[in-house]
mmCIF file of N, CA and C in Angstrom:
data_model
loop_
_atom_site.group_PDB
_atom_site.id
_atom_site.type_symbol
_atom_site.label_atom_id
_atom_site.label_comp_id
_atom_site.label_asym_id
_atom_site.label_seq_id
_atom_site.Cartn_x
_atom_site.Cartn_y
_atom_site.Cartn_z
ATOM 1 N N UNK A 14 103.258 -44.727 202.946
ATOM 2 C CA UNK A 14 102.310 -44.084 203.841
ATOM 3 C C UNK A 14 102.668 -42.616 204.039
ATOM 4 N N UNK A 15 104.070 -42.648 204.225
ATOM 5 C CA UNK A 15 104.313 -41.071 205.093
ATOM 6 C C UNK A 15 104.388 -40.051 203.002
ATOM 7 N N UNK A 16 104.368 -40.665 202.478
ATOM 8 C CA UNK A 16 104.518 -40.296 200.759
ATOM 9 C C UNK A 16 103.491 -39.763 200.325
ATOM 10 N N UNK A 17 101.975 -40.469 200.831
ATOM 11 C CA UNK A 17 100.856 -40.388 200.715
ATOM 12 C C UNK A 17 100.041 -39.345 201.155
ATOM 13 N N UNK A 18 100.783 -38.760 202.851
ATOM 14 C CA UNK A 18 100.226 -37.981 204.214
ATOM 15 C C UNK A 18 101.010 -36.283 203.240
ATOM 16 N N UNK A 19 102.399 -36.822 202.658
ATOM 17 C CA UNK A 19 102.448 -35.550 202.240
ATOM 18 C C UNK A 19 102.064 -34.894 201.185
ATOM 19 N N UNK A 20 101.549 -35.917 200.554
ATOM 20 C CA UNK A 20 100.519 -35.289 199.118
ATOM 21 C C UNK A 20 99.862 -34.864 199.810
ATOM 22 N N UNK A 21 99.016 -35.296 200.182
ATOM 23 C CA UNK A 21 97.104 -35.034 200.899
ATOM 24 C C UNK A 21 97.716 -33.860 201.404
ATOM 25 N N UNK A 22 98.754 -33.319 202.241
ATOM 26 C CA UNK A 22 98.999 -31.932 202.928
ATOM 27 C C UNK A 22 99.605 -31.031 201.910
ATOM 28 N N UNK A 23 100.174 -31.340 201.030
ATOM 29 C CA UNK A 23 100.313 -30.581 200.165
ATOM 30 C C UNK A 23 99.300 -29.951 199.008
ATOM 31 N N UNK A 24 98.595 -31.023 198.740
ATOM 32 C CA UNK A 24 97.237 -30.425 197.740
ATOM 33 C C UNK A 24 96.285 -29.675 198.890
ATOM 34 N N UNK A 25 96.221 -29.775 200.406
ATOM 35 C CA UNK A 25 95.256 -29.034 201.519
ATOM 36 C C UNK A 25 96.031 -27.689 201.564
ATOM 37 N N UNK A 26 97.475 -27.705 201.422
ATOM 38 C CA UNK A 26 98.391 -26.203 201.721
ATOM 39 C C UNK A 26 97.668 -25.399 200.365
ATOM 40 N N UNK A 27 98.007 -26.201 199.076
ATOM 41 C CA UNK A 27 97.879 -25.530 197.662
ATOM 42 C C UNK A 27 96.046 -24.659 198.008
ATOM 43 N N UNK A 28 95.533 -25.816 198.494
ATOM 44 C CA UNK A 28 93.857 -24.949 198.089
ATOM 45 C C UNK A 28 93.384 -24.078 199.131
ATOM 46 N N UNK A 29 94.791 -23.886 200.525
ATOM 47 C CA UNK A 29 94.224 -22.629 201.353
ATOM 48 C C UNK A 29 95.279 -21.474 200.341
ATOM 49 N N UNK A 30 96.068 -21.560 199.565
ATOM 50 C CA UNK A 30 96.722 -20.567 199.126
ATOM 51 C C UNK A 30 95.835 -19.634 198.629
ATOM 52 N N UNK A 31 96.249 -18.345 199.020
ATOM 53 C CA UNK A 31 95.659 -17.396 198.401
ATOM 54 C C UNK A 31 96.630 -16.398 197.854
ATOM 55 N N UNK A 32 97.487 -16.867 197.192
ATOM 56 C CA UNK A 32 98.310 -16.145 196.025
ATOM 57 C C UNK A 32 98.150 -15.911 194.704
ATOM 58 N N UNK A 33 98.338 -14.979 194.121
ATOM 59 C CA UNK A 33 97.822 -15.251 192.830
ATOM 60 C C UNK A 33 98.786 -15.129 192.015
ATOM 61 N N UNK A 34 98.480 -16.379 190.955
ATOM 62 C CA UNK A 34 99.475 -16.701 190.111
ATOM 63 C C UNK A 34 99.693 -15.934 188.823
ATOM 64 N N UNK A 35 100.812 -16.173 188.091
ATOM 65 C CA UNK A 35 100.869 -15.489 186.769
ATOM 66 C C UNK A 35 99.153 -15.754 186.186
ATOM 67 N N UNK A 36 99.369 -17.220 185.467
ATOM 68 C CA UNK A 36 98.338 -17.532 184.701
ATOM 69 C C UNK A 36 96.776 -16.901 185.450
ATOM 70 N N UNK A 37 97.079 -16.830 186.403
ATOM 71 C CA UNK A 37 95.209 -16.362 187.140
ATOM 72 C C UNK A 37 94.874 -15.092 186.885
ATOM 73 N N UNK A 38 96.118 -14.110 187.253
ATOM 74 C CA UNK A 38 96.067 -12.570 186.716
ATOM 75 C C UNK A 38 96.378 -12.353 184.829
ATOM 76 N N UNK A 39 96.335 -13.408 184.437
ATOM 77 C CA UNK A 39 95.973 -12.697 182.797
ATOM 78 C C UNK A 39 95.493 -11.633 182.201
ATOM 79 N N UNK A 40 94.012 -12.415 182.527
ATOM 80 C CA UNK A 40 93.147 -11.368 181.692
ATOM 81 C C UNK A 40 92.843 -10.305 182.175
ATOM 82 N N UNK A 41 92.971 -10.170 183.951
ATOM 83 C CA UNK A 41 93.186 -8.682 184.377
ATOM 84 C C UNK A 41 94.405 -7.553 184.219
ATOM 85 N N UNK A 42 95.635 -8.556 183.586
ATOM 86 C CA UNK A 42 96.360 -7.687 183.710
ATOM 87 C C UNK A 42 96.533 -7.088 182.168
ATOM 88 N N UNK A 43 95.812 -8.037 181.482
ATOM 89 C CA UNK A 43 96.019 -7.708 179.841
ATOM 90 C C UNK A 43 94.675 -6.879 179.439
ATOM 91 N N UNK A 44 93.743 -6.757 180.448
ATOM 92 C CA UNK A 44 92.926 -5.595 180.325
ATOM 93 C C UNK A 44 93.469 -4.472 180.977
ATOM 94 N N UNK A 45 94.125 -4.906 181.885
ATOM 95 C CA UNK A 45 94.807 -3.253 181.895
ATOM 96 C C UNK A 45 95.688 -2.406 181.210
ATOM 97 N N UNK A 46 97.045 -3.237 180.327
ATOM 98 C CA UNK A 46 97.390 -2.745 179.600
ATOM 99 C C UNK A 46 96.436 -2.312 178.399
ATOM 100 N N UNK A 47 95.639 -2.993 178.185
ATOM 101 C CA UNK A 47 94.728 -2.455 177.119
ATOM 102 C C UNK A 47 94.117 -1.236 176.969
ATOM 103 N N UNK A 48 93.611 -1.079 178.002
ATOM 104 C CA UNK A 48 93.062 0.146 178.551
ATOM 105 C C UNK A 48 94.132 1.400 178.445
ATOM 106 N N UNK A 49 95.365 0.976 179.556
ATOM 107 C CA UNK A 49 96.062 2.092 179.112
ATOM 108 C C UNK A 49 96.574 2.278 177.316
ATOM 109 N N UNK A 50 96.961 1.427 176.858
ATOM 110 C CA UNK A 50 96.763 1.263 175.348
ATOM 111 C C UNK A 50 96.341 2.692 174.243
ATOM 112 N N UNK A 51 95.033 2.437 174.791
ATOM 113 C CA UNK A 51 93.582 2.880 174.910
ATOM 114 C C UNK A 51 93.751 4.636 174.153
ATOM 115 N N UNK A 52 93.975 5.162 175.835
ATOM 116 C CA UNK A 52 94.216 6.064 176.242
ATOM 117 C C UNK A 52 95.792 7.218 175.621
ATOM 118 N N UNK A 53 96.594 6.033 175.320
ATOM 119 C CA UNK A 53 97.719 6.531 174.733
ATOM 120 C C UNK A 53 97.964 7.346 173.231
ATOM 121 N N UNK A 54 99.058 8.853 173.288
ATOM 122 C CA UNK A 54 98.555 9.371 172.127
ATOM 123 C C UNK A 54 99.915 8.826 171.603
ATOM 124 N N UNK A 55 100.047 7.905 171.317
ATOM 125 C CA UNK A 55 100.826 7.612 169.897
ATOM 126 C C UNK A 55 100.778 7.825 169.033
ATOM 127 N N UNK A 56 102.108 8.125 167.858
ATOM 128 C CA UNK A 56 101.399 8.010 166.707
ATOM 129 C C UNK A 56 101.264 6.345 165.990
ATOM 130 N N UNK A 57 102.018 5.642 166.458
ATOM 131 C CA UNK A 57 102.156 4.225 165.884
ATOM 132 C C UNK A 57 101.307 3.402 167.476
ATOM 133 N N UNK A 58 100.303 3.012 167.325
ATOM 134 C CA UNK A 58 99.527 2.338 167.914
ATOM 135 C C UNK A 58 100.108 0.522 168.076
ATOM 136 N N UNK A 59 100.158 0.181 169.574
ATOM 137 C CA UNK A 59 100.708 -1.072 169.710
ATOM 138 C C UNK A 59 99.257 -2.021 170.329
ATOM 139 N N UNK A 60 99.606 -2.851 169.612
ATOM 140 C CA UNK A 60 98.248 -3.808 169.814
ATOM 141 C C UNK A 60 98.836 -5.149 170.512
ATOM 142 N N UNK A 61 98.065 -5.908 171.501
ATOM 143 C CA UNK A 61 97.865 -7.233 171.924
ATOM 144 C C UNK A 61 97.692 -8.112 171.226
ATOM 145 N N UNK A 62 98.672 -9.198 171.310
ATOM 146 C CA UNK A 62 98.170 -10.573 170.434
ATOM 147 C C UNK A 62 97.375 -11.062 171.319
ATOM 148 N N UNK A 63 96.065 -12.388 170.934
ATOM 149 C CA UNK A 63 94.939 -12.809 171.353
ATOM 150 C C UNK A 63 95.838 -13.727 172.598
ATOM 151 N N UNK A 64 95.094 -13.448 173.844
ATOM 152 C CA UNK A 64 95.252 -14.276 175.450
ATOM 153 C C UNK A 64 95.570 -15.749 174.694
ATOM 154 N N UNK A 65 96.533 -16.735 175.021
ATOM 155 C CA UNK A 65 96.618 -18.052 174.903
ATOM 156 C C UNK A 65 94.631 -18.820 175.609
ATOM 157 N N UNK A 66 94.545 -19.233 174.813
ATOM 158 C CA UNK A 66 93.162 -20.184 175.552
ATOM 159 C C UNK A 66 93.570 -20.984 177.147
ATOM 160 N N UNK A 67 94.933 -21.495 177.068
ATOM 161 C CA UNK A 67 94.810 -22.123 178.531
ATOM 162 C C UNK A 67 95.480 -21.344 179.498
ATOM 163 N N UNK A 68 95.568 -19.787 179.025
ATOM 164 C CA UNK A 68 95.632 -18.886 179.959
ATOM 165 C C UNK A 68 94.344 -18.201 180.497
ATOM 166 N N UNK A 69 93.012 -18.331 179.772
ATOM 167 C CA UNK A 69 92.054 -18.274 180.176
ATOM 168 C C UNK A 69 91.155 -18.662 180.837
ATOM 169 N N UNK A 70 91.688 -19.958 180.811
ATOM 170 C CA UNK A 70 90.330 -21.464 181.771
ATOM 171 C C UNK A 70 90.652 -20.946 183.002
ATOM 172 N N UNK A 71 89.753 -20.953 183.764
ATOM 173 C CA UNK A 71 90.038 -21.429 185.255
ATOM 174 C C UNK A 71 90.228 -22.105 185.883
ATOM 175 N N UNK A 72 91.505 -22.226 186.407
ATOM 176 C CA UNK A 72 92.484 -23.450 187.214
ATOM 177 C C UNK A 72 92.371 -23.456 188.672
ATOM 178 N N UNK A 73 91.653 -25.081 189.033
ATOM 179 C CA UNK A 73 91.283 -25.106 190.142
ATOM 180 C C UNK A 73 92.280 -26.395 190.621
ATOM 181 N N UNK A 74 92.722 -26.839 191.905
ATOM 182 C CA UNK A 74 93.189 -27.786 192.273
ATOM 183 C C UNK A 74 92.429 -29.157 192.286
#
């Protein structure tokens, strides 16, 4: 019972969280390096390998 009360409060803590996780800031943060990227005068240009796919889904509780 009391095993049960602390799941249920623990998945209610997880979905008021408003932190943001590695995986959630991805693709904003790998558009930002991009961008600056972008902008950079190198002469040897550094490129991004492609976002992992299950860094892209959106993860909900």
């Amino acid at each position: 019972m009391a095993k049960a009360r602390w799941i249920a409060e623990t998945k209610t803590a997880a979905n008021d969280c408003e932190t943001n996780m590695p995986w959630a800031r991805g693709l904003r943060r790998q558009a930002m390096i991009a961008r600056r990227l972008e902008t950079d005068t190198r002469q040897n240009k550094i490129t991004l390998p492609p976002m992992p796919a299950f860094l892209s889904m959106d993860i909900s509780a």
